[in-house]
mmCIF file of C-alpha atoms in Angstrom:
data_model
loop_
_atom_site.group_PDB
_atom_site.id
_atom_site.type_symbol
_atom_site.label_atom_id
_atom_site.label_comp_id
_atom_site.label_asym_id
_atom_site.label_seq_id
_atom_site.Cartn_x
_atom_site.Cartn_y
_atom_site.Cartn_z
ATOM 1 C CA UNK A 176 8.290 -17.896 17.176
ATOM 2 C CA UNK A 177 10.697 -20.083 15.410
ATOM 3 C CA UNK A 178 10.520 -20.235 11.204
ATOM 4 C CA UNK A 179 8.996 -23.575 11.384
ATOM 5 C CA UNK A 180 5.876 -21.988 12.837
ATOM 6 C CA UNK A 181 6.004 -19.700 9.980
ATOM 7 C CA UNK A 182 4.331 -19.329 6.041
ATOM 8 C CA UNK A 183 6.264 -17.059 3.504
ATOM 9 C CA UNK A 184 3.631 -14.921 1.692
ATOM 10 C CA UNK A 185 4.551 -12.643 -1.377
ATOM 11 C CA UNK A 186 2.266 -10.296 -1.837
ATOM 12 C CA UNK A 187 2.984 -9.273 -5.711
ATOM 13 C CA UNK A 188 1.551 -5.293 -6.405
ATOM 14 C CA UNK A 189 1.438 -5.071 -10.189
ATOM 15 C CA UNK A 190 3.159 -1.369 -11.507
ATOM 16 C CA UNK A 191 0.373 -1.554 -14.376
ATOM 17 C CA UNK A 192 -2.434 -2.214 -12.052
ATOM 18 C CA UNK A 193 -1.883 0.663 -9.590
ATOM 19 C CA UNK A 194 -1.226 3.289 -12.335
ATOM 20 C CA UNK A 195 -4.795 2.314 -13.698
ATOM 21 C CA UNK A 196 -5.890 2.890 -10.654
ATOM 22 C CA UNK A 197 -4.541 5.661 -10.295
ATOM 23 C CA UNK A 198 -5.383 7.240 -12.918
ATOM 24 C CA UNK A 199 -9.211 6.461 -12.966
ATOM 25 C CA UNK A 200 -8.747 7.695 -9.794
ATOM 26 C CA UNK A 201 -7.388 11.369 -11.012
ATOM 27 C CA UNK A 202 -9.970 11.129 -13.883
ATOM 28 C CA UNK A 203 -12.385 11.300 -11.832
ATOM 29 C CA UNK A 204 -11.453 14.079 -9.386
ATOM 30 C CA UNK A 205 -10.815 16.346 -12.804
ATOM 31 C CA UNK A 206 -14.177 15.184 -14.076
ATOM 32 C CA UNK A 207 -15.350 16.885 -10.643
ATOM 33 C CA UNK A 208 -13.504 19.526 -11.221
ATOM 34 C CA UNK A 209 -15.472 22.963 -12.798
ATOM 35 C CA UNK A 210 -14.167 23.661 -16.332
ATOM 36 C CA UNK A 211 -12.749 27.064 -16.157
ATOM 37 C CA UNK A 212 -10.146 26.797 -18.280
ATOM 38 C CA UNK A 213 -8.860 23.267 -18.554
ATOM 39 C CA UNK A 214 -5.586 23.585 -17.932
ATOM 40 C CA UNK A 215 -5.711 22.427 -14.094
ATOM 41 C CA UNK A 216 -7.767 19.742 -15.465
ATOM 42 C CA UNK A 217 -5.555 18.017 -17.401
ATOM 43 C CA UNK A 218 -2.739 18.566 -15.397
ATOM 44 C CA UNK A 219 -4.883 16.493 -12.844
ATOM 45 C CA UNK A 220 -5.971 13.657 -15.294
ATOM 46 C CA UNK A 221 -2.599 13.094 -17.164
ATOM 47 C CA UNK A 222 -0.869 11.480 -13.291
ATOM 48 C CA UNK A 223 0.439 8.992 -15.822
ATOM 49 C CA UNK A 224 1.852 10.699 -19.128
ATOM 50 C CA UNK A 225 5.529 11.120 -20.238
ATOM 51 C CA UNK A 226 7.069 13.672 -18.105
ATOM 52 C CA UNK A 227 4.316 12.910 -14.610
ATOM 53 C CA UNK A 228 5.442 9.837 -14.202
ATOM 54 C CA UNK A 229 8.461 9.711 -12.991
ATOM 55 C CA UNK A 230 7.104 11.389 -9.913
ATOM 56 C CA UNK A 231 4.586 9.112 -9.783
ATOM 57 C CA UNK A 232 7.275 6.273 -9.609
ATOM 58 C CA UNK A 233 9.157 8.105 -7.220
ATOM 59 C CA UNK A 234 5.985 7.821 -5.156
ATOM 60 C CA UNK A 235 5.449 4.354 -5.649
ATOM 61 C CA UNK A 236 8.519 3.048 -4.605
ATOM 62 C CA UNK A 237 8.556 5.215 -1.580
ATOM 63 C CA UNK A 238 4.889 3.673 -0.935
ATOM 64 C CA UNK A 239 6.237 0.091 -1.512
ATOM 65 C CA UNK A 240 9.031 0.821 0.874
ATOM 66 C CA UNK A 241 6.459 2.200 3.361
ATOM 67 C CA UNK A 242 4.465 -1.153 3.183
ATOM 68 C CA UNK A 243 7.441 -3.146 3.954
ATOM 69 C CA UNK A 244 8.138 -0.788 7.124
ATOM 70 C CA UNK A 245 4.616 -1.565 8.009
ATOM 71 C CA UNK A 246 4.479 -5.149 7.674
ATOM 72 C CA UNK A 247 7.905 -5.487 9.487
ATOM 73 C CA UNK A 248 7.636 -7.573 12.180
ATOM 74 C CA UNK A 249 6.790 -10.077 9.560
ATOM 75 C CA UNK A 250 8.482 -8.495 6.636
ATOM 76 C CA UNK A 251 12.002 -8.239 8.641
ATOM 77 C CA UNK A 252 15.345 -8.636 6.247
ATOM 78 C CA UNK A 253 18.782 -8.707 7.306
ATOM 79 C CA UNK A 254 21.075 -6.314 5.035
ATOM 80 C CA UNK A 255 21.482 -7.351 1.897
ATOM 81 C CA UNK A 256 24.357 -4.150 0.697
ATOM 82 C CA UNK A 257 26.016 -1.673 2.374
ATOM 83 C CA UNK A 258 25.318 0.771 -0.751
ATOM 84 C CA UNK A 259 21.956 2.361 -1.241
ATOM 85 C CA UNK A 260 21.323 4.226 -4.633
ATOM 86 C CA UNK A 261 18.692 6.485 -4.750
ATOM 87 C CA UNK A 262 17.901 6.340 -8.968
ATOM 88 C CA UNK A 263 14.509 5.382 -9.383
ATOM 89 C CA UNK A 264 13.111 1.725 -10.305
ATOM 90 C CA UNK A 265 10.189 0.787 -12.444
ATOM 91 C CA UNK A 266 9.534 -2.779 -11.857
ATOM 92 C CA UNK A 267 6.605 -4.503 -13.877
ATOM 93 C CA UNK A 268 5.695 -5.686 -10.019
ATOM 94 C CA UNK A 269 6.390 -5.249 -6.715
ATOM 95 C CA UNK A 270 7.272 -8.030 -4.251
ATOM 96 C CA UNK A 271 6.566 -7.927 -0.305
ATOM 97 C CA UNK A 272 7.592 -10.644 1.269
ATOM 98 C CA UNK A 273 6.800 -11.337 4.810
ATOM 99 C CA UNK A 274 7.011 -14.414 6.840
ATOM 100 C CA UNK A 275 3.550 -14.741 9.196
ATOM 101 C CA UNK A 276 2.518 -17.265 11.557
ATOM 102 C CA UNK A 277 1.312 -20.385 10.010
ATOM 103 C CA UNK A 278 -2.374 -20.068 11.874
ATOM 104 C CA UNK A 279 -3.005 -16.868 10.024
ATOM 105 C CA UNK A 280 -5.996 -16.977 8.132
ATOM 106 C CA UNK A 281 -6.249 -16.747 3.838
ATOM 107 C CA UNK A 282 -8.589 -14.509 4.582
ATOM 108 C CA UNK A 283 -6.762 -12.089 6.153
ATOM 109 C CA UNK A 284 -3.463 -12.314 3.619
ATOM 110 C CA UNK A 285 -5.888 -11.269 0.919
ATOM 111 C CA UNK A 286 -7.388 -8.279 3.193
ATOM 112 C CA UNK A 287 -3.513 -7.503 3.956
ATOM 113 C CA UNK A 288 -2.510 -7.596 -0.123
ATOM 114 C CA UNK A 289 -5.861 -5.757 -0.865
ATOM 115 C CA UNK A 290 -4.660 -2.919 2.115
ATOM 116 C CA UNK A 291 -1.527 -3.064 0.747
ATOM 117 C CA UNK A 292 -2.743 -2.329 -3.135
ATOM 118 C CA UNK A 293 -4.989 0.561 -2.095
ATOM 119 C CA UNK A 294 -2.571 2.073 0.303
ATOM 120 C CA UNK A 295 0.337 2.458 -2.917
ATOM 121 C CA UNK A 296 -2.441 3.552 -4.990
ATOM 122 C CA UNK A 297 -3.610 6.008 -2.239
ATOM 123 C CA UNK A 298 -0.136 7.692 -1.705
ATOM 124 C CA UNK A 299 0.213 7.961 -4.680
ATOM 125 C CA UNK A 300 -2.755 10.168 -5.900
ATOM 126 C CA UNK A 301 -2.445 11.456 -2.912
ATOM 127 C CA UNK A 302 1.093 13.385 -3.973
ATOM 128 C CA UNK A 303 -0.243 13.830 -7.519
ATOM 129 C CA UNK A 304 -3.321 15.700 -5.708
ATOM 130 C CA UNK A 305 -1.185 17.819 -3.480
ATOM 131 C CA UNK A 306 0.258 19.277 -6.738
ATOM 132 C CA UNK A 307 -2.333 19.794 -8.713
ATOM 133 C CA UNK A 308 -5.859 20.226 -6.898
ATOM 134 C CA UNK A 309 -4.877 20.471 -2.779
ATOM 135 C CA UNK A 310 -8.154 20.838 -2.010
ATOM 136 C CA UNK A 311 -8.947 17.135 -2.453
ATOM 137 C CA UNK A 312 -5.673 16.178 -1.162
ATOM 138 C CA UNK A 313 -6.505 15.620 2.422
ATOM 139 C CA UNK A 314 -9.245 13.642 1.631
ATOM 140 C CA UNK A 315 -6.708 11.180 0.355
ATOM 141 C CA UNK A 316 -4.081 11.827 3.112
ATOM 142 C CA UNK A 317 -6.811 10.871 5.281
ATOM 143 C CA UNK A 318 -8.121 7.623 3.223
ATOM 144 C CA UNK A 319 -4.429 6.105 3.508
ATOM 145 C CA UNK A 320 -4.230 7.103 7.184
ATOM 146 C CA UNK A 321 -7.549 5.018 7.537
ATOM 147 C CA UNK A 322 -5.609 2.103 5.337
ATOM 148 C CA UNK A 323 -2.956 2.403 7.283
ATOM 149 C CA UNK A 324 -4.766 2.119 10.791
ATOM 150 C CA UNK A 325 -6.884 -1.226 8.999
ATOM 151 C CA UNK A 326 -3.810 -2.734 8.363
ATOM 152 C CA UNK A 327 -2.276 -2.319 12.079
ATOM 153 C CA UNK A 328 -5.656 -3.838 13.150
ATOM 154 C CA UNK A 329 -5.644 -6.668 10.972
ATOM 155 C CA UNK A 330 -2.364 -7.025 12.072
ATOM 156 C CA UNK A 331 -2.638 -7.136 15.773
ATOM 157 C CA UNK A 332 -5.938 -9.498 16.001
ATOM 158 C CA UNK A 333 -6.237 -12.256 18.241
ATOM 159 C CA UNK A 334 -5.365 -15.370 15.707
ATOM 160 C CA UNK A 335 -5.232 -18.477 18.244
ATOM 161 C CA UNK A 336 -8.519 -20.033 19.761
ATOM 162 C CA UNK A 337 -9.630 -18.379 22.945
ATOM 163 C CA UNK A 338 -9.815 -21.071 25.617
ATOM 164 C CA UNK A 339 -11.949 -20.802 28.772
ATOM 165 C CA UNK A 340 -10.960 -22.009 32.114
ATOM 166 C CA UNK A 341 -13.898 -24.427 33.736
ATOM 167 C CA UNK A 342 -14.388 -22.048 36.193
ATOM 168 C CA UNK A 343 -18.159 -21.694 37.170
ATOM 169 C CA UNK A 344 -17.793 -18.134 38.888
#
C-alpha cells in the first residue's frame, strides 16, 4: 500500500495518567492485602514514590517500546542514529506514531490507543507486583497477554467491504 492510501495517527500516552493508574491500581491490591504487619503493604502501594519510580520508568519505556514493536507494520521507522543510550527518559507523554490504512475505522484507533494505555499501565504493575506481592502477579501477566492478543485482533480484522459474487449456487 502506497502512503497516499495511508492516515498518520499519534497515539499520545500521558506519563501522569498511567502512573495514576497505576497506582490506584497497587492501592488496591494492598487494600486486599491482610494487615500483618504493613510493611509489604506499603511497599505495594508506594509503585510511585521517590526511590520506586525509577523502576517504574524503566518499565514504562520498555512498555512504550513494546507497543511500537506491536503496532509495527504500521508503526515502521527507518533508523534515525546509529547510537543507542540506555539512561532512562521521563517524558510528560509518550508518542506512537503509526501510519494505517486510510479505511480504518475511528473506532478502532480509539480501541487501539485505549489497548495501548492499559497494556503500559498493565506491564507496569505487573513488574511492581512481581516484586512486591507475586502472588497477584500472574494475574496481571495474564491481563496484558489478553491486551496484547485484543490488539493483534483488532489489528488483523477484515477492514474493506465484503463483496459477493452473483452467483446463485
Amino acid at each position: 500500500m502506497n502512503e497516499k492510501n495511508r492516515t498518520e495517527v499519534n497515539f499520545r500516552l500521558k506519563r501522569a495518567q498511567i502512573l495514576y493508574d497505576a497506582d490506584n491500581n497497587a492501592y488496591i491490591e494492598g487494600n486486599m492485602m491482610p494487615d500483618e504487619t504493613g510493611k509489604p503493604k506499603a511497599a505495594l502501594i508506594d509503585i510511585t514514590q521517590d526511590g520506586n519510580i525509577d523502576r517504574v520508568n524503566r518499565v514504562m519505556n520498555l512498555a512504550v517500546s513494546e507497543c511500537r514493536e506491536m503496532l509495527y507494520p504500521y508503526s515502521k521507522q527507518e533508523i534515525q542514529t546509529e547510537d543507542c543510550g540506555n539512561e532512562p527518559t521521563t517524558p510528560e507523554e509518550y508518542v506512537i506514531t503509526a501510519a494505517f490504512p486510510e479505511d480504518l475505522s475511528q473506532t478502532t484507533v480509539e480501541l487501539i490507543a485505549n489497548l495501548l494505555h492499559e497494556y503500559v499501565t498493565g506491564r507496569v504493575l505487573s513488574d511492581w507486583l512481581s516484586i512486591t506481592k507475586p502472588e497477584s502477579a500472574a494475574k496481571w501477566y495474564s491481563e496484558i497477554e489478553s491486551i496484547k492478543l485484543k490488539l493483534k485482533q483488532t489489528m488483523s480484522i477484515r477492514r474493506k467491504k465484503l463483496r459477493r459474487g452473483r452467483s446463485p449456487f
